[in-house]
């Protein structure tokens, strides 16, 4: 990022000295996956005794002005900033219409015979663009030939004067110094419009038995988005992974960046390996390379390339309707409605891909949150997409459990077979039958999930299979379902209050 000065050394009559400054090294960006970044660069401060003014146009249009830090990185000097001004109002047509409000300018309305340009003069009564008290955008109001109209008569042609025009966002300081001094100061600030995300492609081989453990290739990519309104010709980039507390500014508060449909893949040219380290309570990834990051650009860099990663498939059946939201009952009460929670039961059995994030499994690095896509090679060697989902930040030694779709040949059903309420004894008994069918050529293991949602006090009275408690209201029953067969689970639960 290049810093340019709009000021030159002032004459003696000027009450303070103005100076030109330029960065001495590329910009360093630490990008967070919450649509903001910390930008840092070095500025050559050539201070005179008294008041100095410095200006840079190398900042972004989404800079947070109160986040700016200008300091001596060696700690030997104090940079005494008397005043700071930031203007993100880069010139555009709306800005110029407001600047010339009340004045008459030319409008180009087309071409006449022989290709001659036709010009009409119009007085800008109201520039428009602002929001009226009813939340509507004001239309421009132009006087042409003594009549008013609510639209521009043509393409506005503004005078060539550039006084007061800002071609880039501008940050300006007044700095007081007791003596003449020159040193490299660090400029750091927070800006919106920069974020990143991780994506993972998991490629498993062709297999006739997808329930067995498989050896897969895992490729991880970092995707960086720049919508900050600024170009970064030379940027060293680090990525912070974790949920950092950050107050988000109002929408559009720091300006809107333009969008550009352009993706740059940087993985093939990457020489240095991406590394990570623990930092505070988060993880910091370093690309170890200088990249060019243009405004509106999306850049991708490969950070993970692992082979022989064991992937294990399992199945999960939750027979309750996904739309069901259980009501919380306090003070030991229960819901006595027989049909409560039985509407719209779910026949789908979810496919779960499990990957252990360990060194032994050829991974063993903290994996930032992102999207995981699963591909399987066909018998002819071609890759086919077979599902995707997202993962949260995953530490080392944890297991990724990635739902990738619903099984075609494995189905479930769930029905209530008994229900009885004993009011005098304050007891409610309920019995369920869950059936899982498997039309595959291989047996499958299906975990059946049951939610005890009627009340807080419950006890399992009878069961046809063992279970484990996921939490105080959720049970998991592991079932083996034979090839071309079915398995039935029954259990009874007693609620008391």
CSV table of N, CA and C in Angstrom, one decimal, residues 97-98 100-105 107 122-128 139-144 146-152:
chain,number,residue,atom,x,y,z
A,97,UNK,N,-22.8,16.1,-7.4
A,97,UNK,CA,-24.1,16.7,-7.5
A,97,UNK,C,-24.4,17.6,-6.3
A,98,UNK,N,-24.0,17.0,-5.1
A,98,UNK,CA,-24.2,17.8,-3.9
A,98,UNK,C,-23.3,19.0,-3.8
A,100,UNK,N,-22.3,20.8,-6.3
A,100,UNK,CA,-22.8,21.8,-7.3
A,100,UNK,C,-24.3,22.1,-7.1
A,101,UNK,N,-24.8,21.8,-5.9
A,101,UNK,CA,-26.2,22.1,-5.6
A,101,UNK,C,-26.5,23.6,-5.7
A,102,UNK,N,-27.5,24.0,-6.4
A,102,UNK,CA,-27.8,25.5,-6.6
A,102,UNK,C,-27.1,26.1,-7.8
A,103,UNK,N,-26.2,25.3,-8.5
A,103,UNK,CA,-25.5,25.8,-9.6
A,103,UNK,C,-26.0,25.2,-10.9
A,104,UNK,N,-25.6,25.8,-12.0
A,104,UNK,CA,-26.0,25.3,-13.3
A,104,UNK,C,-24.8,24.6,-14.0
A,105,UNK,N,-25.0,23.4,-14.5
A,105,UNK,CA,-24.0,22.7,-15.2
A,105,UNK,C,-24.5,22.1,-16.5
A,107,UNK,N,-25.4,19.0,-19.2
A,107,UNK,CA,-25.8,17.6,-19.2
A,107,UNK,C,-25.7,17.2,-20.7
A,122,UNK,N,-28.7,22.6,-17.0
A,122,UNK,CA,-29.7,22.4,-16.0
A,122,UNK,C,-29.2,22.9,-14.7
A,123,UNK,N,-30.1,23.5,-13.9
A,123,UNK,CA,-29.7,24.0,-12.5
A,123,UNK,C,-30.1,22.9,-11.5
A,124,UNK,N,-29.1,22.5,-10.7
A,124,UNK,CA,-29.3,21.5,-9.7
A,124,UNK,C,-30.0,22.1,-8.5
A,125,UNK,N,-31.3,22.0,-8.4
A,125,UNK,CA,-32.1,22.5,-7.3
A,125,UNK,C,-31.9,21.6,-6.0
A,126,UNK,N,-31.9,20.3,-6.3
A,126,UNK,CA,-31.6,19.3,-5.2
A,126,UNK,C,-30.9,18.2,-5.7
A,127,UNK,N,-29.8,17.8,-5.1
A,127,UNK,CA,-28.9,16.8,-5.6
A,127,UNK,C,-29.5,15.4,-5.5
A,128,UNK,N,-30.4,15.2,-4.5
A,128,UNK,CA,-31.0,13.8,-4.3
A,128,UNK,C,-30.1,13.0,-3.4
A,139,UNK,N,-35.3,12.1,-4.7
A,139,UNK,CA,-34.9,12.1,-6.1
A,139,UNK,C,-34.2,13.5,-6.4
A,140,UNK,N,-33.3,13.5,-7.4
A,140,UNK,CA,-32.7,14.8,-7.7
A,140,UNK,C,-33.8,15.7,-8.4
A,141,UNK,N,-33.7,17.0,-8.2
A,141,UNK,CA,-34.6,18.0,-8.8
A,141,UNK,C,-33.8,18.9,-9.6
A,142,UNK,N,-34.0,18.9,-10.9
A,142,UNK,CA,-33.3,19.7,-11.9
A,142,UNK,C,-34.2,20.7,-12.6
A,143,UNK,N,-33.7,22.0,-12.7
A,143,UNK,CA,-34.5,23.0,-13.5
A,143,UNK,C,-33.9,23.0,-14.9
A,144,UNK,N,-34.7,22.7,-15.9
A,144,UNK,CA,-34.2,22.8,-17.3
A,144,UNK,C,-35.2,23.6,-18.1
A,146,UNK,N,-36.5,26.5,-17.5
A,146,UNK,CA,-37.6,27.0,-16.7
A,146,UNK,C,-38.6,26.1,-16.1
A,147,UNK,N,-38.3,24.7,-16.3
A,147,UNK,CA,-39.3,23.7,-15.8
A,147,UNK,C,-38.5,22.8,-14.9
A,148,UNK,N,-39.2,22.2,-13.9
A,148,UNK,CA,-38.6,21.3,-12.9
A,148,UNK,C,-38.8,19.8,-13.4
A,149,UNK,N,-37.8,19.0,-13.1
A,149,UNK,CA,-38.0,17.6,-13.4
A,149,UNK,C,-37.2,16.8,-12.4
A,150,UNK,N,-37.8,15.5,-12.1
A,150,UNK,CA,-37.3,14.7,-11.0
A,150,UNK,C,-36.3,13.6,-11.5
A,151,UNK,N,-35.6,13.9,-12.5
A,151,UNK,CA,-34.5,13.0,-12.9
A,151,UNK,C,-33.5,13.8,-13.6
A,152,UNK,N,-32.3,13.3,-13.7
A,152,UNK,CA,-31.2,14.0,-14.5
A,152,UNK,C,-31.6,14.0,-15.9
